[in-house]
Amino acid sequence: MFRNHLLPLCLVGGLFTAGSSFAQVVTIPVETQHNALVLQTDANKNLKMVYFGARLSNTAEYARIQKMYNQKDDSGILNSAYTPSGSANLSEPAITVTHANGDKSLSLAYVSHEVTKVADDISLLTVTLKDPVYDFEVKLFYKTYFKEDVTEQWSVIKHGERGEVILNKFASANLNLKGDGFWLKQYHGNWAEEMRPEEARLTHGIKTIDSKLGTRANLYEPSMFAISVDKPATEDEGKVLLGALEWSGNFKIDFELDVADNLRLIAGINNAAAEYHLKPNEEFATPAFVYTYSDQGKGDASRKLQRWARKYKIVDGEGSRLTLLNNWESTYFDFNETKLAELLKDTKKLGVDLFLLDDGWFANKYPRNDDHAGLGDWQENKQKLPDGVSWLVKEAQNNGVKFGIWIEPEMVNPKSELYEKHPDWVIKQPNRPEKYFRNQLVLDLTNPKVQDFVFGVVDNLFTKNPDLAYIKWDCNAVIYNAYSAYLKKDQSHLYTDYVRGLYKVLERVRAKYPKVPLMLCSGGGGRVDYGALKYFTEFWPSDNTDPLERIFIQWEYSYFYPAITSSNHVTDWGKQPLKFRTDVAMMGKLGFDIVVSKLSEQDLDYVHGALKNYDNLKEAIWHGDQYRLQSPWDNDAASIMYVDNAKAKAVMFNYLVNNRYGTGTHVPIRLKGLDPQKKYQVKEINLYPGAKSPIENDLVLTGDFLMNVGVNPRVDKNRTSVVLELDEAR
Ligand code: GLA
């Protein structure tokens, strides 16, 4: 009846009485180091998710869990592991289809499951479900990362009917959680206002977070969220699931508190205007929904996700990164070779690794001198750059720095040669006036020719300039008037096939240029997700670089993404001193976007010192564990720390976020993640030249003391940011 499994997931069989007949119950625990998700069939072979929580020590007892419940389930809606629609299930479905004959009913029965070991740490469970009446199959995949407590879940849909089946809805995952109440922490925002959190208790009915923007899909709302179970989890206490869809397009996540007070969570591509026509034997794979769970608060959960991302998801997550000087805010579109030659010298003078040339370097017939023209014409502007990019790459080398460049290859300005030549490559309604977002339109990446073109933008740059060392890939528009000349009758495939087209391009880029650093940008953080980050080394969290705002933005991103991915630039936004701006940017991947020539000698000295400190601490910041100590939302000062894997070196960043009433840190802040037995030398670093630290010299304290009593960074209105370094004392 079912194929047996391999390691380490196990099958716990048992006899289940259903009316007068006996049916074999199949129990499938999906285990990670601390957690378990348990699937189980019922008498009618419906696959249910009967448990989600801490891993039990006695595996055999998973089979008993469901028997502890005595819930009425007349409409079969409870706990389905992948809720079909139009037959016996009457709740919000994970999947809805229209069969080739027009019938809209679907039933999915358990057929078999198997487990394959992908690597030491990674297992893949595949469960096959079939409609008993139609030749229609869904495979559910659960990829577990044992040590990290992370699971990626997706489905693959296939049929053998005579003619096309329409997929009206096709979720990646359908989870069921049990608990005494659920609290959703979600995010909203806009340009320069990314990651604004809200947390509330879920009431009965369905709460949805979603996007229908197409590209730049996270502009108003990303798919990342946290669900606390039983009570709102704090940083170090409580049960919490962190989840996100690995998809750079429209998404939909439903949270339904059902009739039995379970939480039904359905996550996937947004099916709005996106039904998919599936040919016989064609496979439709949904993107992965990634999640982790901890019963020790949001901090622990976030460290699990960060570790997983570094090890398995982002490009070169355990590798190194380049510090840089960007010219966007110092020049905007206004530059030429002479100016850039100066900036290359400034890059060296500042002491960073790379110069990143931003928007404005391309297009001739319609020069890119502002954001109204030129997108799509990726030839160097002859007036600004008569000797081309290759000259700049060489000039950078002459100055002992590397060179990187900005592109936005998925987009086109109507004022461009590309638009004139290939109007059919542009997403727009043939019968409606064009509607622009930042004066531009989106190219139709469902079209393989457009994919070739976009790949070519990157490939040409690297072919002509093999020493080009970095690319910032931007995406500034949403999709209005969705229509693809290429897709013809399958218009509803556009949103899905666009993202698939984008990933095909990025696959090709990575096949040819596996390690080159790429920054994921979308008018700020409009497209930060693990579907895209698989191809990128880092992302741009927000165009808002006011360091005060950045503390909050970076803080919230950190629940989902490791510090090594967060490109934080020191700019001239905000009124804070250079030290404050730099100290804030050091929370992640440090960069600058300032006018170096305007820095005083002391400023420069300070930056040089900070860069040296950053170099010394980057192992802890990039690859270590991050602990949030004091939230900027509830305190006058925010405090966050990073500990390297040997627990030998740590750094604590402290920032004043509320300047009223002479506030500051009056009491010590308890550290986390240190070795209680070890002794640490605590010293203040990143001091502005001439400043004296009130922190005593040669302060050596045990990890025990630092974690139970703490240390007072003495933040106040005269010391608005304080960085403390901790080194194991030998
Ligand atoms: C977007 C990016 C910015 C900058 C501009 C250039 O807004 O987020 O960092 O690159 O585009 O036009």
XYZ file of C-alpha atoms and ligand atoms in Angstrom:
742
model
C 0.000 0.000 0.000
C 2.764 2.422 0.811
C 6.438 2.315 0.277
C 8.436 2.259 3.422
C 10.792 4.970 4.399
C 14.487 5.298 5.010
C 16.240 7.295 7.754
C 15.700 9.352 9.910
C 11.994 9.944 9.533
C 10.095 6.969 10.736
C 6.802 5.334 10.163
C 4.701 4.413 13.115
C 1.914 2.042 12.108
C -1.209 1.260 14.090
C -4.736 0.060 13.745
C -7.423 2.653 13.500
C -11.108 1.879 13.786
C -13.324 3.679 11.339
C -16.929 2.576 11.579
C -16.874 -1.140 11.106
C -13.811 -1.271 8.881
C -10.157 -1.312 9.881
C -7.649 0.818 8.090
C -3.927 1.083 8.519
C -2.900 4.379 10.019
C 0.339 5.752 8.728
C 2.219 8.150 10.984
C 5.097 10.137 9.542
C 7.129 12.229 11.957
C 9.242 14.896 10.285
C 11.936 15.541 12.842
C 14.697 18.066 13.292
C 17.058 18.428 16.216
C 14.474 19.997 18.544
C 11.206 19.907 16.648
C 8.752 17.556 15.035
C 5.931 17.907 12.567
C 3.779 14.799 12.447
C 1.672 13.689 9.504
C -0.887 10.947 9.869
C -3.506 9.322 7.686
C -7.077 8.846 8.850
C -9.398 5.951 8.060
C -10.147 7.410 4.648
C -6.487 7.940 3.800
C -6.767 11.703 4.219
C -3.387 13.056 5.208
C -3.551 15.162 8.357
C -0.958 17.211 10.163
C -1.527 16.161 13.746
C 1.386 17.716 15.603
C 3.805 20.577 15.391
C 6.113 21.407 18.264
C 8.918 20.023 20.394
C 10.327 16.686 19.278
C 9.199 13.847 21.541
C 11.733 11.485 23.032
C 9.626 8.402 22.354
C 8.997 8.310 18.609
C 6.351 5.610 19.001
C 4.125 8.048 20.869
C 3.626 10.281 17.831
C 1.020 7.753 16.676
C -1.042 8.400 19.799
C -1.304 12.173 19.513
C -4.433 12.343 17.412
C -6.264 9.925 19.682
C -6.059 12.511 22.453
C -8.387 14.771 20.485
C -12.086 14.294 20.382
C -13.175 16.919 17.903
C -16.182 16.899 15.635
C -15.062 17.076 12.044
C -18.163 16.536 9.919
C -16.879 18.518 6.999
C -13.412 16.983 7.159
C -11.849 20.388 7.514
C -9.560 19.760 10.449
C -5.824 19.426 10.148
C -5.528 18.542 6.457
C -1.875 18.482 5.430
C -2.849 19.862 2.010
C -6.517 20.827 1.867
C -8.211 20.014 -1.438
C -11.316 21.839 -2.586
C -14.803 21.084 -3.788
C -15.345 17.638 -2.272
C -15.465 16.749 1.421
C -13.302 19.648 2.645
C -15.219 22.848 3.077
C -12.575 25.200 4.424
C -10.061 27.467 2.733
C -8.165 25.131 0.384
C -4.479 24.734 -0.311
C -5.350 23.591 -3.815
C -8.276 24.229 -6.137
C -8.467 22.838 -9.652
C -10.737 22.620 -12.657
C -10.403 19.209 -14.207
C -10.191 18.774 -17.975
C -13.937 17.982 -18.014
C -14.856 21.111 -16.051
C -15.417 19.372 -12.696
C -14.074 21.460 -9.825
C -13.921 18.797 -7.129
C -10.689 17.382 -5.784
C -9.954 14.736 -3.220
C -6.446 13.712 -2.230
C -5.680 10.367 -0.637
C -2.394 9.171 0.771
C -0.598 6.726 -1.526
C 2.986 6.419 -0.330
C 5.926 8.229 1.131
C 9.663 7.973 1.073
C 12.608 9.656 2.696
C 15.923 10.291 1.052
C 19.027 11.479 2.782
C 20.331 14.445 0.801
C 23.354 15.116 3.013
C 24.421 14.454 6.565
C 22.232 17.229 7.887
C 19.503 17.187 5.242
C 16.618 14.788 4.591
C 13.834 14.972 2.050
C 10.438 13.451 2.708
C 8.146 13.017 -0.288
C 4.509 12.128 0.274
C 2.421 11.149 -2.738
C -1.290 11.949 -2.718
C -3.730 11.006 -5.481
C -7.322 11.736 -6.347
C -9.161 8.380 -6.134
C -11.371 9.390 -9.085
C -9.148 11.473 -11.370
C -5.642 10.858 -12.636
C -4.376 13.752 -10.551
C -1.396 13.696 -8.209
C 0.197 15.996 -5.647
C 3.559 15.278 -4.113
C 4.341 17.076 -0.861
C 8.004 17.726 -0.117
C 9.493 18.394 3.326
C 13.189 19.168 3.242
C 14.586 19.248 6.750
C 17.840 20.754 7.964
C 18.293 18.781 11.135
C 20.815 20.841 13.092
C 19.305 24.176 12.127
C 15.683 23.143 12.882
C 14.647 24.520 9.508
C 12.170 23.003 7.053
C 11.479 23.915 3.457
C 8.153 22.707 2.200
C 6.694 22.710 -1.304
C 4.450 20.683 -3.598
C 4.629 19.320 -7.134
C 1.359 18.933 -9.016
C 0.798 16.662 -12.036
C -2.078 14.990 -13.872
C -2.766 12.523 -16.669
C -6.180 13.812 -17.702
C -7.264 14.283 -21.300
C -6.576 17.935 -21.814
C -5.429 20.804 -19.653
C -6.305 21.054 -15.992
C -6.598 24.555 -14.551
C -4.840 25.116 -11.243
C -6.943 27.788 -9.581
C -4.961 27.717 -6.364
C -1.691 25.937 -5.646
C -0.167 26.518 -2.235
C 3.310 25.479 -1.216
C 2.431 24.489 2.320
C -0.537 23.976 4.584
C 0.402 23.806 8.251
C -1.813 23.183 11.258
C -0.809 24.438 14.668
C -2.445 23.772 17.987
C -2.246 26.141 20.937
C -4.018 28.418 23.372
C -4.083 31.343 21.022
C -1.829 32.630 18.264
C -0.149 35.998 17.774
C 0.911 37.145 14.318
C 3.825 39.505 13.902
C 3.711 40.891 10.378
C 5.391 43.731 8.486
C 4.240 46.594 6.327
C 5.882 49.605 4.777
C 6.545 51.551 1.644
C 9.519 53.133 -0.096
C 12.046 54.150 2.617
C 9.765 52.725 5.313
C 10.546 49.034 5.156
C 9.844 46.446 7.858
C 7.405 48.219 10.141
C 6.171 45.550 12.534
C 2.708 44.949 13.939
C 1.775 42.161 16.294
C -1.735 41.083 17.213
C -3.703 38.110 18.414
C -5.431 36.229 15.621
C -9.189 36.036 15.896
C -11.474 33.548 14.173
C -11.685 33.828 10.439
C -8.868 34.373 7.989
C -6.129 36.966 8.185
C -4.156 37.319 4.955
C -0.851 38.927 4.131
C -0.210 39.130 0.425
C 1.207 40.951 -2.551
C -0.194 41.523 -6.013
C 2.521 43.920 -7.192
C 4.263 41.437 -9.498
C 7.838 42.681 -9.321
C 9.058 44.714 -6.329
C 6.499 42.507 -4.643
C 7.443 43.346 -1.048
C 7.044 47.097 -1.428
C 4.042 47.255 0.897
C 4.272 43.920 2.681
C 6.839 41.106 2.683
C 6.005 37.434 3.188
C 8.108 37.155 6.358
C 6.176 36.718 9.601
C 6.312 35.267 13.099
C 3.578 33.270 14.794
C 3.705 32.974 18.564
C 1.848 30.092 20.161
C 0.082 30.258 23.577
C 1.318 33.800 24.281
C 3.364 36.415 22.438
C 6.932 35.132 22.365
C 9.607 37.493 23.595
C 13.223 37.572 22.518
C 14.207 34.645 24.755
C 10.959 33.017 25.783
C 7.959 31.460 24.169
C 7.013 29.273 21.244
C 7.427 30.886 17.888
C 7.465 29.972 14.232
C 9.292 32.208 11.759
C 8.265 31.720 8.150
C 8.587 33.206 4.673
C 7.883 32.226 1.091
C 10.943 31.760 -1.101
C 9.415 33.627 -3.998
C 10.130 37.003 -5.602
C 6.612 37.644 -6.818
C 3.012 37.684 -5.688
C 2.442 35.692 -2.533
C -0.444 34.931 -0.242
C -0.322 33.638 3.292
C -3.576 32.851 5.056
C -3.809 32.427 8.806
C -7.128 30.882 9.765
C -8.239 30.289 13.310
C -10.652 27.468 12.644
C -13.754 26.136 14.340
C -11.648 23.963 16.653
C -9.275 26.851 17.485
C -6.436 25.374 15.423
C -4.344 27.676 13.332
C -4.436 26.729 9.667
C -1.624 28.345 7.752
C -1.652 28.246 3.961
C 1.302 29.770 2.140
C 2.065 30.005 -1.537
C 2.084 31.989 -4.742
C -0.849 34.395 -4.836
C -3.505 32.878 -7.072
C -5.081 36.270 -7.818
C -5.397 36.534 -11.617
C -2.913 33.683 -11.836
C -4.660 30.398 -12.582
C -2.303 28.030 -14.336
C -3.115 25.743 -17.271
C -1.355 22.467 -16.739
C -0.854 20.106 -19.654
C -1.025 16.311 -19.138
C 2.158 15.058 -17.455
C 3.567 18.557 -17.055
C 4.859 19.157 -13.515
C 4.000 22.321 -11.616
C 6.424 22.909 -8.760
C 5.473 25.503 -6.164
C 8.187 27.574 -4.482
C 9.414 26.529 -1.055
C 7.901 27.908 2.117
C 10.686 28.022 4.700
C 10.137 27.995 8.427
C 11.779 27.343 11.726
C 10.377 26.906 15.179
C 11.693 27.497 18.662
C 10.242 27.226 22.148
C 12.893 29.664 23.346
C 11.726 32.859 21.772
C 12.228 34.878 18.639
C 15.950 35.325 19.205
C 16.679 31.606 19.129
C 14.402 31.123 16.120
C 16.120 33.911 14.221
C 19.587 32.500 14.901
C 18.444 29.170 13.464
C 17.214 30.840 10.309
C 20.377 32.932 10.039
C 22.604 29.850 10.401
C 20.589 27.982 7.793
C 20.745 30.922 5.384
C 24.511 31.274 5.703
C 25.139 27.586 5.314
C 22.598 26.565 2.712
C 20.831 29.401 0.971
C 22.624 32.640 0.189
C 25.636 32.732 -2.109
C 28.915 32.380 -0.225
C 27.210 32.779 3.143
C 30.238 31.453 4.969
C 32.635 33.455 2.848
C 33.857 37.014 2.806
C 32.419 40.353 1.693
C 33.821 43.602 0.281
C 33.533 46.976 1.999
C 32.688 49.667 -0.504
C 32.107 53.282 -1.450
C 28.940 53.908 -3.471
C 28.322 57.172 -5.354
C 24.515 57.245 -5.460
C 23.867 59.817 -2.766
C 27.018 61.806 -3.390
C 26.519 62.392 -7.140
C 23.157 60.945 -8.187
C 23.181 61.054 -12.024
C 25.672 63.866 -12.219
C 29.168 62.514 -12.905
C 31.791 62.077 -15.582
C 35.155 60.385 -15.916
C 37.037 63.155 -14.117
C 34.678 63.070 -11.170
C 34.761 59.283 -11.022
C 38.558 59.258 -11.191
C 38.484 61.418 -8.058
C 35.996 59.092 -6.388
C 38.248 56.129 -7.138
C 41.060 57.942 -5.361
C 38.645 58.669 -2.518
C 37.786 54.975 -2.308
C 41.423 54.237 -1.644
C 41.721 57.172 0.731
C 38.728 55.975 2.692
C 40.273 52.535 2.909
C 37.454 50.352 1.529
C 37.759 47.478 -0.957
C 35.567 48.559 -3.850
C 33.972 51.489 -5.644
C 30.359 50.948 -6.703
C 29.172 53.087 -9.601
C 25.422 53.570 -9.350
C 22.693 54.583 -11.786
C 23.340 56.996 -14.669
C 26.311 55.529 -16.561
C 24.502 54.313 -19.686
C 22.342 55.146 -22.744
C 23.127 57.552 -25.579
C 20.111 58.350 -27.725
C 18.163 58.986 -24.526
C 20.925 59.530 -21.968
C 20.295 58.390 -18.427
C 20.613 61.784 -16.760
C 17.576 61.297 -14.567
C 15.071 58.522 -14.045
C 12.943 59.390 -17.097
C 15.121 57.911 -19.829
C 17.641 55.350 -20.888
C 16.715 52.208 -18.950
C 17.253 49.287 -21.290
C 20.124 50.835 -23.263
C 23.087 49.312 -21.478
C 25.846 50.959 -23.485
C 28.137 53.401 -21.709
C 27.060 56.989 -22.124
C 29.743 58.439 -24.385
C 29.662 61.888 -22.858
C 30.032 60.748 -19.290
C 32.255 57.755 -19.954
C 34.090 58.223 -23.291
C 36.540 55.457 -22.376
C 33.905 53.068 -21.152
C 33.560 50.893 -18.104
C 36.810 49.099 -18.889
C 38.730 52.320 -18.296
C 37.073 52.688 -14.917
C 37.880 49.101 -13.960
C 41.527 49.734 -14.850
C 41.593 53.075 -13.113
C 40.196 51.393 -10.010
C 42.988 48.841 -10.202
C 45.526 51.629 -10.565
C 44.209 52.936 -7.271
C 44.374 49.530 -5.628
C 40.608 49.090 -5.333
C 37.974 47.001 -7.086
C 35.121 48.193 -9.257
C 31.420 47.353 -9.204
C 28.410 48.634 -11.133
C 24.639 49.180 -10.864
C 22.169 47.670 -13.327
C 18.406 47.362 -13.534
C 18.162 44.876 -16.377
C 14.496 43.847 -16.028
C 13.219 47.339 -16.763
C 12.768 49.805 -19.589
C 12.000 53.498 -19.913
C 9.589 54.254 -22.761
C 12.241 56.809 -23.697
C 14.812 54.242 -24.780
C 16.049 52.555 -27.914
C 15.130 49.195 -26.431
C 11.498 50.237 -26.157
C 11.526 51.558 -29.719
C 13.044 48.347 -31.050
C 11.137 45.786 -29.020
C 7.776 47.103 -27.840
C 6.598 43.489 -27.716
C 9.174 42.766 -24.991
C 7.415 45.131 -22.618
C 4.646 44.185 -20.180
C 1.729 46.495 -21.075
C -1.871 46.253 -22.192
C -2.211 46.786 -25.940
C -5.511 48.649 -25.506
C -4.837 50.774 -22.457
C -2.760 53.860 -21.789
C 0.628 52.980 -20.308
C 0.931 53.393 -16.569
C 4.418 53.942 -15.208
C 6.057 53.370 -11.880
C 9.178 55.556 -11.569
C 8.693 56.414 -15.250
C 9.391 52.868 -16.348
C 7.880 49.575 -17.408
C 8.822 45.971 -16.779
C 10.300 43.705 -19.455
C 8.500 40.455 -20.155
C 10.755 37.832 -18.616
C 8.375 35.038 -19.608
C 9.823 35.495 -23.109
C 13.066 33.486 -23.596
C 14.396 36.227 -25.884
C 14.014 38.733 -23.077
C 15.702 36.297 -20.710
C 18.627 36.145 -23.175
C 18.715 39.931 -23.271
C 18.739 40.311 -19.498
C 21.369 37.620 -19.075
C 23.323 39.410 -21.799
C 23.373 42.662 -19.812
C 25.303 40.900 -17.056
C 27.313 38.631 -19.319
C 28.466 41.465 -21.596
C 29.647 43.471 -18.624
C 31.721 40.570 -17.304
C 32.943 39.452 -20.724
C 34.175 42.935 -21.577
C 35.420 43.543 -18.033
C 36.622 40.291 -16.496
C 37.882 42.214 -13.466
C 34.504 43.695 -12.681
C 34.049 42.662 -9.065
C 30.485 43.484 -7.988
C 26.995 44.108 -9.334
C 24.063 45.883 -7.721
C 20.899 44.493 -9.365
C 17.967 46.855 -8.947
C 14.245 46.542 -9.682
C 12.296 49.738 -9.211
C 8.841 49.139 -10.684
C 5.748 47.084 -10.033
C 3.724 45.502 -12.856
C 0.774 47.568 -14.036
C -1.523 46.485 -16.857
C -0.209 42.936 -16.772
C -0.131 41.623 -20.315
C 2.483 39.578 -22.141
C 2.635 39.551 -25.923
C 4.566 36.300 -25.626
C 2.090 34.337 -23.484
C -0.849 34.849 -25.856
C -3.857 32.938 -24.432
C -2.091 32.039 -21.180
C -2.097 35.563 -19.725
C -2.799 34.287 -16.243
C 0.646 32.622 -16.251
C 2.370 35.994 -16.355
C 3.009 36.580 -12.644
C 4.297 33.052 -12.084
C 6.290 32.681 -15.293
C 7.840 36.117 -14.814
C 9.503 34.972 -11.598
C 10.455 31.652 -13.147
C 12.019 33.583 -16.049
C 13.918 35.774 -13.610
C 15.246 32.707 -11.783
C 16.282 31.123 -15.105
C 18.358 34.207 -15.844
C 19.872 34.220 -12.371
C 20.663 30.483 -12.697
C 22.596 31.257 -15.861
C 24.404 34.142 -14.206
C 25.416 31.931 -11.287
C 26.401 28.997 -13.539
C 28.879 31.269 -15.280
C 29.832 33.569 -12.390
C 29.332 31.430 -9.291
C 30.824 33.633 -6.607
C 30.894 37.227 -7.787
C 29.146 39.431 -5.206
C 25.669 40.555 -6.277
C 23.540 42.967 -4.285
C 19.787 42.446 -4.421
C 18.057 45.816 -4.519
C 14.536 46.906 -5.348
C 14.158 50.608 -4.773
C 15.366 49.691 -1.294
C 14.004 46.476 0.177
C 11.174 45.838 -2.277
C 12.383 42.336 -3.089
C 14.106 40.736 -0.138
C 13.243 37.042 -0.061
C 15.070 33.718 -0.017
C 13.884 32.828 -3.534
C 16.096 35.632 -4.843
C 18.775 35.502 -2.152
C 19.745 32.045 -3.402
C 21.506 33.970 -6.161
C 22.764 36.971 -4.197
C 25.400 37.641 -1.588
C 23.638 40.568 0.051
C 20.646 42.901 -0.161
C 19.844 46.580 0.127
C 17.417 46.915 3.058
C 16.102 50.403 2.326
C 16.836 53.658 0.558
C 16.255 55.204 3.940
C 19.782 55.526 5.284
C 19.018 57.850 8.177
C 20.856 55.863 10.844
C 18.140 56.341 13.427
C 15.579 54.796 11.090
C 18.096 52.197 10.020
C 18.446 50.842 13.549
C 14.773 49.850 13.445
C 14.854 48.604 9.857
C 18.016 46.533 10.330
C 16.699 45.242 13.648
C 13.563 43.835 12.062
C 15.288 42.348 8.999
C 17.658 40.587 11.364
C 14.899 38.252 12.534
C 14.960 36.665 9.083
C 18.305 37.432 7.427
C 21.873 37.138 8.682
C 23.927 40.291 9.197
C 26.311 39.330 6.381
C 23.475 39.885 3.880
C 22.458 43.328 5.101
C 24.249 46.084 3.137
C 24.410 49.041 5.472
C 25.859 52.242 4.099
C 27.062 55.307 5.942
C 25.480 58.276 4.174
C 24.683 61.916 4.826
C 21.032 61.254 5.686
C 20.031 62.255 9.180
C 21.579 64.625 11.639
C 23.752 62.156 13.513
C 27.512 62.410 13.718
C 29.727 60.288 11.465
C 30.519 57.996 14.380
C 26.858 57.220 15.004
C 26.241 56.559 11.311
C 29.253 54.248 11.064
C 28.495 52.405 14.284
C 24.986 51.690 12.960
C 26.232 50.512 9.561
C 28.649 48.122 11.273
C 25.681 46.029 12.421
C 25.880 44.301 9.034
C 27.867 44.553 5.820
C 29.589 47.906 6.039
C 29.683 50.364 3.159
C 29.798 54.127 2.582
C 27.996 56.573 0.328
C 29.425 59.910 1.423
C 31.497 62.754 -0.018
C 34.928 61.647 1.141
C 36.546 64.930 0.159
C 34.362 66.716 2.736
C 35.605 64.585 5.619
C 37.904 66.279 8.088
C 41.233 64.731 9.056
C 39.640 63.558 12.281
C 36.682 62.051 10.437
C 39.081 60.148 8.223
C 41.077 58.954 11.207
C 37.872 57.794 12.810
C 36.781 55.865 9.662
C 40.195 54.246 9.333
C 39.990 53.090 12.931
C 36.440 51.841 12.470
C 37.427 49.893 9.343
C 40.272 48.289 11.242
C 37.904 47.338 14.038
C 35.411 46.029 11.510
C 38.087 43.851 9.975
C 38.914 42.490 13.402
C 35.255 41.837 14.245
C 33.894 40.753 10.887
C 34.142 37.055 11.737
C 31.720 37.593 14.642
C 29.425 39.942 12.689
C 29.341 37.931 9.470
C 29.472 34.344 10.709
C 28.773 34.462 14.422
C 25.546 34.448 16.399
C 23.515 37.583 16.841
C 21.766 38.437 20.097
C 19.306 41.279 20.447
C 19.764 42.666 23.956
C 17.544 45.726 24.152
C 14.936 46.622 21.581
C 14.835 50.119 20.071
C 11.025 49.943 20.182
C 10.753 49.842 23.980
C 13.969 51.421 25.257
C 15.864 54.672 25.083
C 18.876 52.787 23.809
C 19.012 49.803 21.469
C 21.593 47.148 22.064
C 22.654 44.201 19.920
C 25.643 41.891 20.013
C 27.479 39.293 17.917
C 29.561 36.430 19.249
C 31.956 34.433 17.105
C 31.602 30.665 16.940
C 34.458 30.026 19.360
C 32.859 32.424 21.889
C 36.238 34.104 22.030
C 35.351 37.443 20.483
C 32.194 39.498 20.619
C 30.968 42.982 19.840
C 28.144 44.930 21.423
C 26.548 47.858 19.596
C 24.563 50.395 21.610
C 22.589 53.285 20.124
C 20.579 56.066 21.700
C 17.188 56.118 19.979
C 15.289 58.453 22.254
C 16.863 61.788 22.995
C 14.323 63.207 25.425
C 14.624 63.913 29.173
C 18.377 63.330 29.242
C 17.844 59.640 28.802
C 20.550 57.025 28.434
C 21.609 53.709 29.856
C 21.477 54.020 33.637
C 21.645 50.314 34.395
C 23.831 47.561 33.006
C 22.665 45.648 29.962
C 22.942 41.868 30.252
C 24.901 40.203 27.477
C 24.045 36.857 25.899
C 25.697 33.981 24.123
C 29.056 34.151 25.938
C 30.825 31.296 27.676
C 30.081 31.773 31.414
C 33.421 30.205 32.314
C 35.519 32.419 30.102
C 36.950 35.784 31.061
C 36.514 38.606 28.623
C 38.394 41.830 28.304
C 35.842 44.560 27.628
C 36.949 47.709 25.843
C 35.293 50.535 24.048
C 36.240 50.878 20.388
C 35.284 53.196 17.524
C 35.986 56.209 19.723
C 36.059 59.467 17.797
C 39.579 60.971 17.888
C 40.084 62.830 21.152
C 37.135 61.235 22.934
C 37.768 59.510 26.256
C 35.799 56.463 27.267
C 34.188 56.364 30.727
C 34.490 52.563 30.543
C 37.369 51.610 32.801
C 40.619 50.458 31.284
C 41.569 46.783 31.516
C 38.063 45.732 32.411
C 38.081 41.935 32.593
C 34.867 40.151 33.528
C 33.605 36.592 33.340
C 30.953 35.576 30.851
C 28.928 34.652 33.916
C 29.081 38.225 35.252
C 28.464 39.770 31.843
C 25.376 37.625 31.250
C 23.908 37.945 34.758
C 24.871 41.459 35.786
C 25.852 42.978 32.469
C 27.826 46.004 31.513
C 26.744 49.610 31.225
C 27.861 51.091 27.896
C 27.093 54.537 29.322
C 25.095 55.756 26.376
C 23.766 59.270 26.827
C 23.190 62.428 24.815
C 26.926 63.025 24.566
C 27.671 59.395 23.755
C 24.859 58.474 21.372
C 26.525 55.325 20.120
C 28.922 53.056 21.933
C 30.675 49.989 20.587
C 32.215 47.530 23.010
C 34.590 44.792 21.954
C 34.974 41.665 24.057
C 38.006 39.451 23.742
C 38.665 36.295 25.624
C 41.339 37.149 28.205
C 44.200 34.659 28.160
C 16.953 52.653 -6.340
C 17.966 52.107 -5.348
C 18.961 53.180 -4.990
C 19.637 53.688 -6.239
C 18.592 54.158 -7.231
C 19.218 54.501 -8.565
O 16.135 53.604 -5.743
O 17.326 51.608 -4.206
O 19.921 52.689 -4.095
O 20.420 52.670 -6.805
O 17.608 53.186 -7.471
O 18.313 55.004 -9.461
